[in-house]
PDB file of C-alpha atoms in Angstrom:
ATOM      1  CA  MET A   1      19.437 -53.757   1.895  1.00 80.00           C
ATOM      2  CA  PRO A   2      22.635 -55.834   2.205  1.00 86.00           C
ATOM      3  CA  ALA A   3      24.171 -56.314   5.654  1.00 88.00           C
ATOM      4  CA  ASP A   4      27.273 -54.271   4.730  1.00 89.00           C
ATOM      5  CA  GLN A   5      25.139 -51.245   3.864  1.00 91.00           C
ATOM      6  CA  ASN A   6      23.227 -51.582   7.129  1.00 91.00           C
ATOM      7  CA  LYS A   7      26.501 -51.779   9.077  1.00 92.00           C
ATOM      8  CA  ALA A   8      27.606 -48.557   7.371  1.00 93.00           C
ATOM      9  CA  ILE A   9      24.376 -46.869   8.488  1.00 93.00           C
ATOM     10  CA  VAL A  10      24.981 -47.944  12.085  1.00 94.00           C
ATOM     11  CA  ARG A  11      28.553 -46.674  11.880  1.00 95.00           C
ATOM     12  CA  ARG A  12      27.275 -43.294  10.642  1.00 96.00           C
ATOM     13  CA  LEU A  13      24.827 -43.175  13.555  1.00 96.00           C
ATOM     14  CA  PHE A  14      27.685 -43.372  16.044  1.00 97.00           C
ATOM     15  CA  ASP A  15      30.363 -41.454  14.113  1.00 97.00           C
ATOM     16  CA  GLU A  16      28.313 -38.627  12.644  1.00 98.00           C
ATOM     17  CA  MET A  17      25.122 -38.283  14.657  1.00 98.00           C
ATOM     18  CA  CYS A  18      26.271 -39.236  18.161  1.00 98.00           C
ATOM     19  CA  ASN A  19      29.955 -38.296  18.305  1.00 98.00           C
ATOM     20  CA  GLY A  20      29.957 -35.770  15.468  1.00 98.00           C
ATOM     21  CA  ARG A  21      26.810 -34.121  16.880  1.00 98.00           C
ATOM     22  CA  LYS A  22      25.299 -33.843  13.396  1.00 98.00           C
ATOM     23  CA  LEU A  23      21.690 -34.500  14.350  1.00 98.00           C
ATOM     24  CA  ASN A  24      20.447 -33.583  10.890  1.00 97.00           C
ATOM     25  CA  VAL A  25      21.868 -36.796   9.389  1.00 98.00           C
ATOM     26  CA  ALA A  26      18.973 -38.574  11.132  1.00 98.00           C
ATOM     27  CA  GLY A  27      16.921 -37.992   7.982  1.00 97.00           C
ATOM     28  CA  GLU A  28      19.452 -40.057   6.024  1.00 97.00           C
ATOM     29  CA  LEU A  29      19.688 -42.842   8.609  1.00 96.00           C
ATOM     30  CA  PHE A  30      16.128 -43.438   9.847  1.00 95.00           C
ATOM     31  CA  SER A  31      12.902 -44.051   7.967  1.00 94.00           C
ATOM     32  CA  SER A  32       9.820 -41.981   8.739  1.00 96.00           C
ATOM     33  CA  ASN A  33       8.190 -44.998  10.419  1.00 94.00           C
ATOM     34  CA  HIS A  34      11.201 -45.866  12.623  1.00 91.00           C
ATOM     35  CA  ILE A  35      10.155 -46.543  16.234  1.00 90.00           C
ATOM     36  CA  TYR A  36      12.629 -46.169  19.113  1.00 90.00           C
ATOM     37  CA  HIS A  37      12.121 -48.683  21.931  1.00 88.00           C
ATOM     38  CA  ASP A  38      13.612 -47.915  25.352  1.00 85.00           C
ATOM     39  CA  PRO A  39      11.819 -48.683  28.620  1.00 84.00           C
ATOM     40  CA  GLN A  40      13.844 -45.951  30.342  1.00 80.00           C
ATOM     41  CA  GLN A  41      12.684 -43.140  28.070  1.00 78.00           C
ATOM     42  CA  PRO A  42       9.288 -41.796  27.158  1.00 78.00           C
ATOM     43  CA  ASP A  43       8.262 -42.248  23.534  1.00 84.00           C
ATOM     44  CA  PRO A  44      10.103 -39.571  21.525  1.00 87.00           C
ATOM     45  CA  GLY A  45       7.869 -40.094  18.513  1.00 88.00           C
ATOM     46  CA  PRO A  46       8.573 -41.827  15.213  1.00 92.00           C
ATOM     47  CA  GLY A  47      11.167 -41.294  12.546  1.00 94.00           C
ATOM     48  CA  PRO A  48      14.233 -39.092  12.324  1.00 97.00           C
ATOM     49  CA  GLU A  49      12.783 -36.386  14.579  1.00 96.00           C
ATOM     50  CA  GLY A  50      12.261 -38.893  17.378  1.00 95.00           C
ATOM     51  CA  MET A  51      15.852 -40.096  17.118  1.00 95.00           C
ATOM     52  CA  LYS A  52      17.129 -36.522  17.143  1.00 97.00           C
ATOM     53  CA  GLN A  53      15.328 -36.054  20.474  1.00 94.00           C
ATOM     54  CA  VAL A  54      16.823 -39.234  21.938  1.00 94.00           C
ATOM     55  CA  ILE A  55      20.418 -38.462  20.955  1.00 96.00           C
ATOM     56  CA  ALA A  56      20.097 -34.769  21.872  1.00 96.00           C
ATOM     57  CA  ALA A  57      18.896 -35.687  25.378  1.00 94.00           C
ATOM     58  CA  TYR A  58      22.109 -37.611  26.048  1.00 94.00           C
ATOM     59  CA  GLN A  59      24.309 -35.023  24.332  1.00 96.00           C
ATOM     60  CA  THR A  60      22.751 -32.327  26.523  1.00 95.00           C
ATOM     61  CA  SER A  61      22.976 -34.236  29.806  1.00 96.00           C
ATOM     62  CA  PHE A  62      26.507 -35.482  29.128  1.00 96.00           C
ATOM     63  CA  THR A  63      28.127 -32.516  27.404  1.00 89.00           C
ATOM     64  CA  ASP A  64      31.269 -34.480  26.536  1.00 96.00           C
ATOM     65  CA  ALA A  65      29.357 -37.664  25.682  1.00 97.00           C
ATOM     66  CA  HIS A  66      31.169 -40.149  23.492  1.00 98.00           C
ATOM     67  CA  TRP A  67      30.037 -43.485  22.061  1.00 98.00           C
ATOM     68  CA  ASP A  68      32.610 -46.177  21.247  1.00 96.00           C
ATOM     69  CA  VAL A  69      31.569 -49.113  19.082  1.00 95.00           C
ATOM     70  CA  VAL A  70      33.303 -52.110  20.642  1.00 95.00           C
ATOM     71  CA  GLU A  71      32.173 -54.686  18.097  1.00 92.00           C
ATOM     72  CA  THR A  72      29.521 -55.593  15.604  1.00 86.00           C
ATOM     73  CA  ILE A  73      28.166 -58.853  16.963  1.00 86.00           C
ATOM     74  CA  ALA A  74      25.945 -59.725  14.021  1.00 91.00           C
ATOM     75  CA  ALA A  75      24.838 -58.260  10.725  1.00 90.00           C
ATOM     76  CA  GLU A  76      22.350 -60.124   8.622  1.00 90.00           C
ATOM     77  CA  LYS A  77      19.797 -58.763   6.158  1.00 86.00           C
ATOM     78  CA  ASP A  78      18.133 -55.770   7.868  1.00 84.00           C
ATOM     79  CA  THR A  79      19.473 -56.400  11.386  1.00 89.00           C
ATOM     80  CA  VAL A  80      22.718 -55.114  12.911  1.00 92.00           C
ATOM     81  CA  VAL A  81      23.637 -55.894  16.523  1.00 93.00           C
ATOM     82  CA  THR A  82      26.380 -53.711  17.971  1.00 94.00           C
ATOM     83  CA  ARG A  83      28.025 -53.625  21.387  1.00 95.00           C
ATOM     84  CA  TRP A  84      28.976 -50.100  22.356  1.00 96.00           C
ATOM     85  CA  ILE A  85      30.114 -48.099  25.384  1.00 98.00           C
ATOM     86  CA  GLY A  86      28.810 -44.627  26.148  1.00 97.00           C
ATOM     87  CA  SER A  87      30.755 -42.293  28.423  1.00 98.00           C
ATOM     88  CA  GLY A  88      30.692 -38.712  29.619  1.00 97.00           C
ATOM     89  CA  LYS A  89      30.293 -36.360  32.558  1.00 98.00           C
ATOM     90  CA  ASN A  90      26.708 -35.970  33.786  1.00 97.00           C
ATOM     91  CA  ASP A  91      26.426 -32.167  33.782  1.00 96.00           C
ATOM     92  CA  ILE A  92      22.654 -31.778  33.406  1.00 96.00           C
ATOM     93  CA  GLY A  93      19.753 -33.882  34.709  1.00 94.00           C
ATOM     94  CA  LEU A  94      18.324 -36.649  32.559  1.00 90.00           C
ATOM     95  CA  MET A  95      14.874 -38.273  32.606  1.00 85.00           C
ATOM     96  CA  GLY A  96      13.909 -36.615  35.876  1.00 88.00           C
ATOM     97  CA  MET A  97      17.156 -37.474  37.659  1.00 91.00           C
ATOM     98  CA  PRO A  98      19.396 -34.637  38.851  1.00 96.00           C
ATOM     99  CA  ALA A  99      22.889 -34.194  37.461  1.00 97.00           C
ATOM    100  CA  THR A 100      25.629 -35.898  39.462  1.00 96.00           C
ATOM    101  CA  GLY A 101      28.634 -34.048  38.064  1.00 97.00           C
ATOM    102  CA  LYS A 102      30.325 -37.448  37.823  1.00 96.00           C
ATOM    103  CA  ARG A 103      31.817 -39.275  34.871  1.00 97.00           C
ATOM    104  CA  VAL A 104      29.952 -42.388  33.813  1.00 95.00           C
ATOM    105  CA  LYS A 105      30.612 -45.260  31.446  1.00 96.00           C
ATOM    106  CA  VAL A 106      27.881 -47.677  30.373  1.00 94.00           C
TER     107      VAL A 106
END
């Protein structure tokens, strides 16, 4: 797939799935054999369902969560590297840590 199409997929991830809270678009964005790698989170499982779990966990813990794409650093063939900032108020515990009630930005 051309780099421009892959960049559009990444943009949809942030705009529709993360910020728009449309978790069902995961089936259009992720292949069934997609693997999510994050040392901070347990394995959510493969494919769109796994990604729904990952995004939903943050949307639940940070009820006003918002992801801002700062820049696309690189896009070549099937790889897109994006720098983004996530922010929101930590209302509910996440990954075994209690809620802080504070706003965070990472």
